[in-house]
């Protein structure tokens, strides 16, 4: 089992991951519970990176080092506790919450974020070309994965009122959303290319390019127009967006999806009467 080094703020690199793990509780350690009992660490809890988040590409189950499974030495049933509730916990120990060690996929769920669902006792649907026109339909917005294996689901109405669903049998699938279609290799439906780009941006499948800066934080996302267009023409990025109208600076975006990137790049260059530089 190895650590997954997820890039971005709030996550640890390889060297820091090893340092944090070495300083933390390990299976076999003896601990003192706040009930004055002693126990042995026999495992850890789980934390999750959810589908549809900015880290969608890393969605799955990970070790939660802050939750310990402990077997009391008096023979009491094992218990899942917070590491911070231990009476022999040193406050100087750093929390390895930024360490991500993947242990499996997310549990299977009947619905995915973005799916359109309805309550079983209110399924009266009108459809036109696959677009649901029923105000009783809801959009799946998130899941909560509990330590006991139970899964809760939140759905939102068109008015964005959210409802918690603890039994999936209460709702039925109307049609799949683009997130499920993408991960299952099925054609996705977008009203416009702008909607398509927002979808990929919302799940962390696009990146803003940066370059060295003379000022903290020593990198910048802003490029002059000529430089930004040159980067796109050479195929290193796909899109530019105006950042500062007064200074005429732009952010430069690269999409993970190569087919989408190619289409966006062509549209971006066409706006400026340019074509892609294929001389290199």
XYZ file of C-alpha atoms in Angstrom, residues 55-265:
211
model
C -10.818 16.308 -6.849
C -13.215 14.017 -8.704
C -10.359 12.256 -10.504
C -9.118 11.053 -7.085
C -12.541 10.004 -5.723
C -12.362 6.968 -3.469
C -11.844 5.687 0.093
C -8.739 6.693 2.025
C -7.304 5.943 5.458
C -8.496 8.420 8.090
C -5.589 8.502 10.518
C -7.525 10.739 12.911
C -10.050 7.948 13.612
C -8.679 4.901 15.443
C -10.211 1.461 15.901
C -9.228 0.461 19.435
C -9.645 -2.880 21.209
C -9.882 -2.248 24.998
C -7.564 -4.538 26.949
C -10.407 -5.497 29.320
C -12.168 -7.370 26.514
C -14.818 -4.739 25.806
C -16.020 -4.451 22.178
C -13.727 -2.567 19.836
C -14.592 1.077 19.337
C -13.916 3.800 16.777
C -12.648 6.949 18.457
C -11.076 10.265 17.607
C -7.336 10.269 18.175
C -7.759 13.588 19.952
C -9.857 11.958 22.698
C -6.904 9.864 23.922
C -5.522 10.988 27.266
C -1.942 10.153 26.212
C -2.256 12.190 23.011
C 0.517 14.744 22.627
C -0.778 18.102 21.423
C 2.574 18.628 19.731
C 1.936 15.795 17.285
C 0.888 17.081 13.868
C -2.333 15.784 12.378
C -1.781 13.662 9.247
C -5.089 14.878 7.791
C -3.233 15.916 4.636
C -2.049 12.348 4.024
C -4.090 10.351 1.484
C -3.528 6.601 1.225
C -6.113 5.078 -1.078
C -7.690 1.800 0.007
C -10.488 1.402 -2.542
C -13.258 2.863 -4.644
C -16.254 4.628 -3.160
C -19.085 2.268 -2.181
C -21.543 1.549 -4.957
C -24.594 3.805 -4.884
C -27.767 3.510 -6.987
C -27.514 7.192 -7.933
C -24.648 9.531 -8.758
C -24.213 13.256 -8.344
C -25.976 14.972 -11.229
C -28.533 12.186 -11.772
C -32.189 13.226 -12.062
C -34.485 11.352 -9.665
C -38.035 11.545 -8.364
C -39.912 10.255 -5.336
C -41.520 6.942 -6.189
C -44.986 8.138 -5.156
C -44.725 11.252 -7.368
C -43.369 9.910 -10.635
C -45.395 11.852 -13.183
C -42.950 12.777 -15.900
C -43.105 14.643 -19.162
C -40.120 14.353 -21.442
C -39.014 16.126 -24.593
C -35.900 14.773 -26.244
C -34.547 13.445 -22.968
C -35.034 16.701 -21.047
C -37.217 16.189 -17.990
C -39.918 18.828 -17.576
C -41.368 17.660 -14.287
C -41.077 19.985 -11.301
C -41.268 17.008 -8.954
C -37.884 15.836 -10.228
C -34.746 16.410 -8.148
C -31.020 16.431 -8.814
C -28.672 14.274 -6.740
C -26.155 16.682 -5.206
C -24.069 14.676 -2.717
C -23.584 11.526 -0.649
C -22.356 10.915 2.875
C -20.518 7.653 3.525
C -20.785 6.556 7.162
C -18.309 4.380 9.055
C -20.908 1.625 9.486
C -21.278 1.314 5.725
C -24.557 3.216 5.575
C -24.935 5.843 2.848
C -27.056 8.983 2.929
C -28.009 10.934 -0.185
C -28.987 14.573 -0.670
C -31.241 15.643 -3.518
C -32.188 19.186 -4.539
C -35.369 20.535 -6.104
C -35.384 23.071 -8.923
C -35.679 25.717 -6.197
C -32.434 24.287 -4.710
C -34.168 23.042 -1.566
C -32.176 20.017 -0.392
C -33.697 16.849 1.102
C -31.791 14.082 2.890
C -32.612 10.548 1.746
C -31.551 7.712 4.049
C -33.302 4.935 2.106
C -32.647 4.907 -1.666
C -35.846 2.902 -2.167
C -37.759 6.161 -1.646
C -36.600 7.552 -4.984
C -36.321 6.275 -8.536
C -33.972 7.161 -11.380
C -35.344 9.317 -14.188
C -32.121 9.652 -16.157
C -28.394 9.662 -15.603
C -26.378 12.852 -15.297
C -23.191 13.722 -17.142
C -20.919 12.643 -14.288
C -22.161 9.040 -14.447
C -22.069 9.115 -18.267
C -18.478 10.372 -18.311
C -17.217 7.660 -15.965
C -19.138 4.961 -17.844
C -18.102 6.035 -21.335
C -21.537 7.183 -22.494
C -22.256 10.340 -24.554
C -22.849 13.419 -22.421
C -25.436 16.111 -23.137
C -24.651 19.829 -22.815
C -26.762 22.798 -23.846
C -23.669 24.710 -24.980
C -19.894 24.504 -25.045
C -19.856 27.004 -22.161
C -21.871 24.535 -20.067
C -19.454 21.787 -21.070
C -16.382 23.763 -19.985
C -18.022 24.673 -16.656
C -18.692 20.974 -16.059
C -15.032 20.026 -16.489
C -13.888 23.001 -14.439
C -16.264 22.024 -11.606
C -14.694 18.564 -11.285
C -11.075 19.733 -11.363
C -10.366 18.592 -14.907
C -8.894 21.900 -16.035
C -5.870 23.833 -14.817
C -4.760 27.442 -14.947
C -1.203 27.796 -16.171
C 1.246 29.786 -14.056
C 4.640 31.376 -14.588
C 7.374 32.675 -12.244
C 6.740 36.032 -10.606
C 8.992 38.543 -8.878
C 6.445 38.966 -6.073
C 4.968 36.516 -3.511
C 3.717 33.850 -3.908
C 6.399 33.911 -6.653
C 4.057 32.596 -9.316
C 1.358 34.350 -11.321
C -1.724 33.225 -13.256
C -1.840 36.416 -15.331
C -0.380 36.646 -18.843
C -0.274 39.413 -21.389
C -2.546 38.869 -24.390
C 0.251 38.214 -26.859
C 1.900 35.636 -24.603
C -1.430 33.988 -23.753
C -2.380 33.590 -27.409
C 1.071 32.261 -28.256
C 0.699 29.543 -25.598
C -2.662 28.519 -27.069
C -1.391 28.609 -30.672
C 1.429 26.215 -29.772
C -1.057 23.785 -28.198
C 0.163 24.168 -24.612
C -3.240 25.504 -23.487
C -6.776 25.691 -24.835
C -8.494 28.858 -23.648
C -7.793 32.374 -22.391
C -10.069 34.489 -20.193
C -9.774 38.177 -19.414
C -8.531 38.695 -15.855
C -7.829 42.426 -15.630
C -9.537 44.657 -18.203
C -7.410 47.700 -17.327
C -4.095 45.857 -17.604
C -5.378 43.538 -20.356
C -4.085 40.419 -18.628
C -5.523 36.933 -19.103
C -5.649 33.559 -17.399
C -4.682 30.598 -19.580
C -6.555 27.295 -19.185
C -5.694 23.730 -20.183
C -8.381 20.992 -20.173
C -7.695 17.350 -19.313
C -10.126 16.202 -22.000
C -8.072 16.453 -25.205
C -11.078 16.383 -27.542
C -12.754 19.241 -25.670
C -9.451 21.106 -25.512
C -9.059 20.891 -29.274
C -12.525 22.359 -29.859
C -12.029 25.146 -27.307
C -8.609 25.963 -28.741
